[in-house]
Amino acid sequence: MAPAADGTGNSVGTIFIVGRPIKDQPQRGAYVLVTAAHVLESIKGEMGTLLLRQKNGDGTYKPLLYDFPIRDKKGNALYVKHGGADVVAMYIRIPNTVTVPLLMTNVIATDKTISDLRDPPRR
């Protein structure tokens, strides 16, 4: 999925939708959008646009442009920026007419996972 240009063509980028498990409802998850900070920062205004895929009745898909808020009315960001990397994350609502294959957070490598891959423990 990728945010579409804001009408002026000033920002296009790849995003990921990650599923974050809800603690008191483990069978459910919250949608979290993750992308490069410069993608959202360069969009003018309060809204960004995602290019999603909506399933037709015949099993094919059609594109669906979906506007979502990235700033409040005062211009404050609704996303959180990483302190040392070009990465942002924010909760997002997705229309229930869209199927989003989720990457769950428990399959994302941690610093320890990467370290162990570089220097596997000796047995």
Coordinates of C-alpha atoms in Angstrom, one line a residue:
M1 CA 0.0 0.0 0.0
A2 CA 1.2 3.5 -0.6
P3 CA 0.0 7.0 0.3
A4 CA -1.1 8.7 -2.9
A5 CA 0.0 12.2 -3.8
D6 CA -1.9 15.0 -2.0
G7 CA -3.1 16.5 -5.3
T8 CA 0.1 18.4 -5.9
G9 CA 2.3 15.3 -6.2
N10 CA 4.4 16.3 -3.2
S11 CA 4.6 12.9 -1.5
V12 CA 4.3 9.3 -2.4
G13 CA 5.8 6.4 -0.4
T14 CA 5.4 2.9 0.8
I15 CA 3.6 2.2 4.0
F16 CA 3.1 -0.9 6.1
I17 CA -0.1 -1.7 8.1
V18 CA 0.9 -3.7 11.2
G19 CA -1.5 -5.4 13.6
R20 CA -0.9 -4.6 17.2
P21 CA -2.7 -7.1 19.5
I22 CA -5.1 -5.6 21.9
K23 CA -4.2 -6.7 25.5
D24 CA -7.6 -7.4 26.9
Q25 CA -8.9 -8.8 23.6
P26 CA -6.1 -11.0 22.2
Q27 CA -8.2 -12.2 19.3
R28 CA -8.4 -8.6 18.0
G29 CA -5.8 -6.2 16.8
A30 CA -5.4 -2.4 16.2
Y31 CA -4.1 -1.1 12.8
V32 CA -0.8 0.7 13.0
L33 CA 0.5 2.6 9.9
V34 CA 4.3 2.6 9.7
T35 CA 6.3 4.6 7.1
A36 CA 9.2 6.9 6.6
A37 CA 8.8 10.2 8.5
H38 CA 9.5 12.3 5.4
V39 CA 6.5 10.7 3.6
L40 CA 4.0 12.1 6.1
E41 CA 6.0 15.3 6.9
S42 CA 6.0 16.4 3.3
I43 CA 2.2 16.1 2.9
K44 CA 0.6 19.5 3.2
G45 CA -2.6 19.8 5.2
E46 CA -4.4 17.6 7.6
M47 CA -5.1 14.5 5.5
G48 CA -3.1 11.9 3.7
T49 CA -4.4 9.4 1.1
L50 CA -3.8 5.6 1.0
L51 CA -4.2 3.5 -2.1
L52 CA -6.0 0.4 -0.8
R53 CA -7.5 -2.6 -2.6
Q54 CA -11.2 -3.4 -2.3
K55 CA -12.4 -6.9 -3.2
N56 CA -15.1 -7.2 -5.8
G57 CA -17.8 -9.9 -5.6
D58 CA -16.0 -11.9 -8.4
G59 CA -12.8 -12.2 -6.4
T60 CA -10.9 -9.4 -8.3
Y61 CA -9.8 -6.2 -6.7
K62 CA -10.3 -2.5 -7.5
P63 CA -8.3 0.4 -6.2
L64 CA -9.8 2.5 -3.4
L65 CA -8.4 5.9 -2.4
Y66 CA -8.9 6.4 1.3
D67 CA -8.2 9.7 3.1
F68 CA -7.0 9.6 6.7
P69 CA -6.0 12.3 9.1
I70 CA -2.3 12.9 9.7
R71 CA -2.7 16.2 11.6
D72 CA -5.3 17.8 13.9
K73 CA -7.0 21.1 13.1
K74 CA -4.1 23.0 14.8
G75 CA -1.5 21.3 12.6
N76 CA -0.2 18.9 15.3
A77 CA 1.0 15.5 14.0
L78 CA -1.2 12.5 14.9
Y79 CA 1.8 10.2 14.3
V80 CA 4.8 9.6 16.5
K81 CA 8.3 10.0 15.0
H82 CA 11.2 7.9 16.1
G83 CA 13.9 10.0 17.8
G84 CA 16.8 8.7 15.7
A85 CA 15.4 7.3 12.5
D86 CA 13.3 8.4 9.6
V87 CA 10.3 6.4 10.8
V88 CA 6.8 7.3 12.0
A89 CA 3.9 5.2 13.3
M90 CA 0.3 6.0 14.1
Y91 CA -3.0 4.2 14.8
I92 CA -5.3 4.2 11.8
R93 CA -8.8 3.1 11.0
I94 CA -9.3 1.0 7.8
P95 CA -12.7 0.8 6.1
N96 CA -14.4 -2.6 6.8
T97 CA -14.9 -3.0 3.0
V98 CA -11.1 -3.4 2.6
T99 CA -9.1 -6.6 3.3
V100 CA -5.7 -5.7 4.8
P101 CA -3.3 -8.6 5.3
L102 CA -1.7 -7.8 8.6
L103 CA 1.8 -8.3 9.7
M104 CA 1.6 -8.9 13.4
T105 CA 4.2 -7.2 15.6
N106 CA 5.3 -10.5 17.2
V107 CA 7.0 -11.5 13.9
I108 CA 9.1 -8.4 13.6
A109 CA 12.8 -8.9 14.5
T110 CA 14.0 -7.3 17.7
D111 CA 17.5 -6.0 18.3
K112 CA 18.3 -9.3 20.1
T113 CA 17.1 -11.3 17.1
I114 CA 19.4 -9.4 14.7
S115 CA 22.3 -9.7 17.1
D116 CA 21.8 -13.4 17.5
L117 CA 21.7 -13.8 13.7
R118 CA 25.0 -11.9 13.4
D119 CA 26.7 -13.8 16.2
P120 CA 24.8 -17.0 16.9
P121 CA 25.2 -18.4 20.4
R122 CA 27.8 -21.2 20.6
R123 CA 26.7 -24.5 22.0

